[in-house]
């Protein structure tokens, strides 16, 4: 996947009046927090940020360039105006890459189960999986390929093919999907 670069400039001014002035210039006020909880106030380009924000997931690392210095970061939170379709504020979490983090992923399903094509029903059980890994080892998303499941078969958390760098925190025996027989 493409590595998004978001250029940022440190700012000293704060407040509603200054934030409105920034937005009028096509910029967004932002804050970047490091792993120690220290914060830096920033201003970022609204178009550049929106391009990245609309494309990535919560576990996608971006290159946050603060005054030209590279930082790996997650977009943690945004304040969004649904009336104007614009981002009003953004929060970043800068990471060192040396500390494992825990993430919860909603499971995506790919394929149509063979059992469903024969009249069965796909029953979804656990909607998400919890994993722990270094930020650079986190997957973009977690998908369950259910295309080979026949009637009576099931897909569990243990059936995911995660990298050995990822620690699965969810119960491996938890059912993700099962294929129920047709109703008579």
Short mmCIF file of C-alpha atoms in Angstrom, two decimals:
data_model
loop_
_atom_site.label_atom_id
_atom_site.label_comp_id
_atom_site.label_asym_id
_atom_site.label_seq_id
_atom_site.Cartn_x
_atom_site.Cartn_y
_atom_site.Cartn_z
CA UNK A 1 0.00 0.00 0.00
CA UNK A 2 1.05 3.56 -0.69
CA UNK A 3 2.78 5.35 2.21
CA UNK A 4 0.91 8.59 2.79
CA UNK A 5 2.95 11.67 3.69
CA UNK A 6 1.27 14.43 5.64
CA UNK A 7 3.31 17.61 5.96
CA UNK A 8 2.84 19.55 9.18
CA UNK A 9 4.18 22.76 10.67
CA UNK A 10 4.39 23.42 14.40
CA UNK A 11 2.11 26.20 15.59
CA UNK A 12 2.20 28.30 18.72
CA UNK A 13 -1.17 30.02 18.45
CA UNK A 14 -4.30 28.22 19.62
CA UNK A 15 -7.98 28.97 20.12
CA UNK A 16 -11.18 29.10 18.09
CA UNK A 17 -10.34 32.33 16.34
CA UNK A 18 -6.98 31.02 15.12
CA UNK A 19 -8.53 27.68 14.11
CA UNK A 20 -11.11 29.49 11.95
CA UNK A 21 -8.31 31.53 10.36
CA UNK A 22 -6.39 28.31 9.56
CA UNK A 23 -9.44 26.65 8.01
CA UNK A 24 -10.06 29.73 5.85
CA UNK A 25 -6.48 29.29 4.52
CA UNK A 26 -7.16 25.63 3.62
CA UNK A 27 -5.36 24.25 6.66
CA UNK A 28 -6.49 22.12 9.60
CA UNK A 29 -5.43 22.52 13.24
CA UNK A 30 -3.99 19.27 14.58
CA UNK A 31 -2.27 17.79 17.61
CA UNK A 32 0.36 15.04 17.64
CA UNK A 33 0.85 12.98 20.81
CA UNK A 34 3.89 10.79 21.40
CA UNK A 35 4.04 7.57 23.43
CA UNK A 36 4.82 9.57 26.59
CA UNK A 37 1.64 11.64 26.20
CA UNK A 38 3.45 14.84 25.23
CA UNK A 39 1.56 16.97 22.71
CA UNK A 40 2.66 19.22 19.84
CA UNK A 41 0.23 21.64 18.15
CA UNK A 42 0.36 21.50 14.35
CA UNK A 43 -1.22 22.86 11.23
CA UNK A 44 -1.66 20.62 8.19
CA UNK A 45 -2.92 21.04 4.63
CA UNK A 46 -6.63 20.13 4.43
CA UNK A 47 -6.48 18.60 0.92
CA UNK A 48 -3.38 16.51 1.68
CA UNK A 49 -4.92 15.23 4.91
CA UNK A 50 -8.30 14.41 3.36
CA UNK A 51 -6.64 12.37 0.61
CA UNK A 52 -4.98 10.15 3.22
CA UNK A 53 -7.84 10.14 5.74
CA UNK A 54 -10.48 8.94 3.27
CA UNK A 55 -8.28 6.07 2.07
CA UNK A 56 -6.61 4.52 5.11
CA UNK A 57 -7.72 2.52 8.14
CA UNK A 58 -7.08 3.20 11.84
CA UNK A 59 -4.09 0.87 11.77
CA UNK A 60 -2.35 2.37 8.73
CA UNK A 61 0.88 4.19 9.48
CA UNK A 62 1.42 7.55 7.81
CA UNK A 63 4.58 9.60 7.52
CA UNK A 64 3.87 12.76 9.52
CA UNK A 65 6.55 15.25 8.52
CA UNK A 66 6.75 17.87 11.24
CA UNK A 67 8.86 20.79 10.00
CA UNK A 68 10.57 18.34 7.60
CA UNK A 69 11.33 15.63 10.21
CA UNK A 70 9.84 12.19 9.52
CA UNK A 71 7.60 10.60 12.17
CA UNK A 72 5.59 7.39 11.91
CA UNK A 73 2.09 8.03 13.17
CA UNK A 74 -1.50 6.84 13.24
CA UNK A 75 -4.45 9.16 12.69
CA UNK A 76 -6.16 8.58 16.04
CA UNK A 77 -9.14 10.91 15.88
CA UNK A 78 -10.78 13.55 13.72
CA UNK A 79 -13.44 16.16 14.23
CA UNK A 80 -15.60 16.22 11.12
CA UNK A 81 -18.38 18.56 9.97
CA UNK A 82 -20.98 16.52 8.10
CA UNK A 83 -22.72 19.63 6.75
CA UNK A 84 -19.66 20.98 4.96
CA UNK A 85 -17.98 17.58 4.40
CA UNK A 86 -14.74 18.88 5.90
CA UNK A 87 -12.35 17.80 8.62
CA UNK A 88 -12.13 20.44 11.37
CA UNK A 89 -9.37 18.95 13.55
CA UNK A 90 -7.08 15.91 13.62
CA UNK A 91 -5.19 14.02 16.32
CA UNK A 92 -2.11 11.92 15.55
CA UNK A 93 -0.32 9.33 17.66
CA UNK A 94 3.42 9.27 16.94
CA UNK A 95 4.97 5.87 17.59
CA UNK A 96 8.54 4.70 18.01
CA UNK A 97 7.91 1.28 16.50
CA UNK A 98 9.56 -0.45 19.47
CA UNK A 99 6.45 -0.92 21.60
CA UNK A 100 3.72 -3.45 20.77
CA UNK A 101 0.19 -2.14 20.51
CA UNK A 102 -3.17 -3.85 20.76
CA UNK A 103 -5.69 -3.42 17.96
CA UNK A 104 -9.23 -4.68 17.40
CA UNK A 105 -10.20 -5.42 13.81
CA UNK A 106 -13.65 -5.90 12.36
CA UNK A 107 -13.53 -9.06 10.30
CA UNK A 108 -14.07 -8.72 6.54
CA UNK A 109 -15.51 -11.68 4.66
CA UNK A 110 -14.34 -12.63 1.18
CA UNK A 111 -15.93 -15.10 -1.18
CA UNK A 112 -19.27 -16.85 -1.18
CA UNK A 113 -19.28 -20.08 0.82
CA UNK A 114 -19.73 -23.23 -1.27
CA UNK A 115 -22.36 -24.37 1.25
CA UNK A 116 -24.41 -21.21 0.63
CA UNK A 117 -24.42 -21.95 -3.11
CA UNK A 118 -25.93 -25.35 -2.20
CA UNK A 119 -28.75 -23.77 -0.15
CA UNK A 120 -27.08 -23.32 3.25
CA UNK A 121 -26.93 -20.15 5.32
CA UNK A 122 -23.83 -18.30 6.47
CA UNK A 123 -24.06 -17.48 10.19
CA UNK A 124 -21.67 -14.83 11.49
CA UNK A 125 -20.64 -15.25 15.10
CA UNK A 126 -17.66 -13.18 16.31
CA UNK A 127 -17.50 -9.83 14.45
CA UNK A 128 -13.95 -8.86 15.43
CA UNK A 129 -10.52 -10.15 16.38
CA UNK A 130 -8.07 -8.65 18.87
CA UNK A 131 -4.33 -8.79 18.11
CA UNK A 132 -1.08 -7.38 19.45
CA UNK A 133 2.01 -6.50 17.40
CA UNK A 134 4.57 -3.84 16.62
CA UNK A 135 2.88 -1.03 14.65
CA UNK A 136 4.75 -1.81 11.44
CA UNK A 137 3.62 -5.46 11.63
CA UNK A 138 -0.10 -4.72 11.99
CA UNK A 139 -2.15 -5.79 8.97
CA UNK A 140 -4.23 -3.23 7.11
CA UNK A 141 -7.34 -5.34 7.67
CA UNK A 142 -8.31 -8.90 8.69
CA UNK A 143 -10.21 -10.96 6.13
CA UNK A 144 -11.78 -14.40 6.37
CA UNK A 145 -11.89 -16.30 3.07
CA UNK A 146 -15.08 -18.30 3.49
CA UNK A 147 -15.40 -19.47 -0.13
CA UNK A 148 -14.45 -23.12 0.60
CA UNK A 149 -16.82 -23.64 3.54
CA UNK A 150 -19.39 -26.38 2.99
CA UNK A 151 -22.63 -26.98 4.92
CA UNK A 152 -21.76 -27.91 8.51
CA UNK A 153 -18.24 -26.47 8.37
CA UNK A 154 -16.96 -23.54 10.42
CA UNK A 155 -14.21 -20.92 10.41
CA UNK A 156 -12.59 -20.06 13.76
CA UNK A 157 -10.10 -17.42 14.93
CA UNK A 158 -7.39 -20.13 14.76
CA UNK A 159 -8.04 -20.46 10.99
CA UNK A 160 -6.63 -16.99 10.25
CA UNK A 161 -3.14 -17.13 8.75
CA UNK A 162 -1.46 -14.39 10.78
CA UNK A 163 2.25 -13.69 10.61
CA UNK A 164 4.37 -15.07 13.45
CA UNK A 165 5.02 -11.44 14.45
CA UNK A 166 1.36 -11.08 15.46
CA UNK A 167 0.02 -12.30 18.80
CA UNK A 168 -3.69 -13.17 18.69
CA UNK A 169 -5.43 -12.12 21.91
CA UNK A 170 -8.90 -13.42 20.97
CA UNK A 171 -9.83 -16.99 21.91
CA UNK A 172 -8.58 -19.21 19.03
CA UNK A 173 -11.60 -21.50 19.41
CA UNK A 174 -14.10 -18.66 18.86
CA UNK A 175 -16.37 -19.22 15.88
CA UNK A 176 -16.18 -16.55 13.18
CA UNK A 177 -18.54 -18.12 10.63
CA UNK A 178 -20.48 -21.35 10.31
CA UNK A 179 -22.55 -22.69 7.45
CA UNK A 180 -25.98 -23.87 8.59
CA UNK A 181 -28.02 -26.43 6.60
CA UNK A 182 -30.99 -25.22 4.57
CA UNK A 183 -34.29 -24.87 6.43
CA UNK A 184 -36.92 -27.46 5.57
#
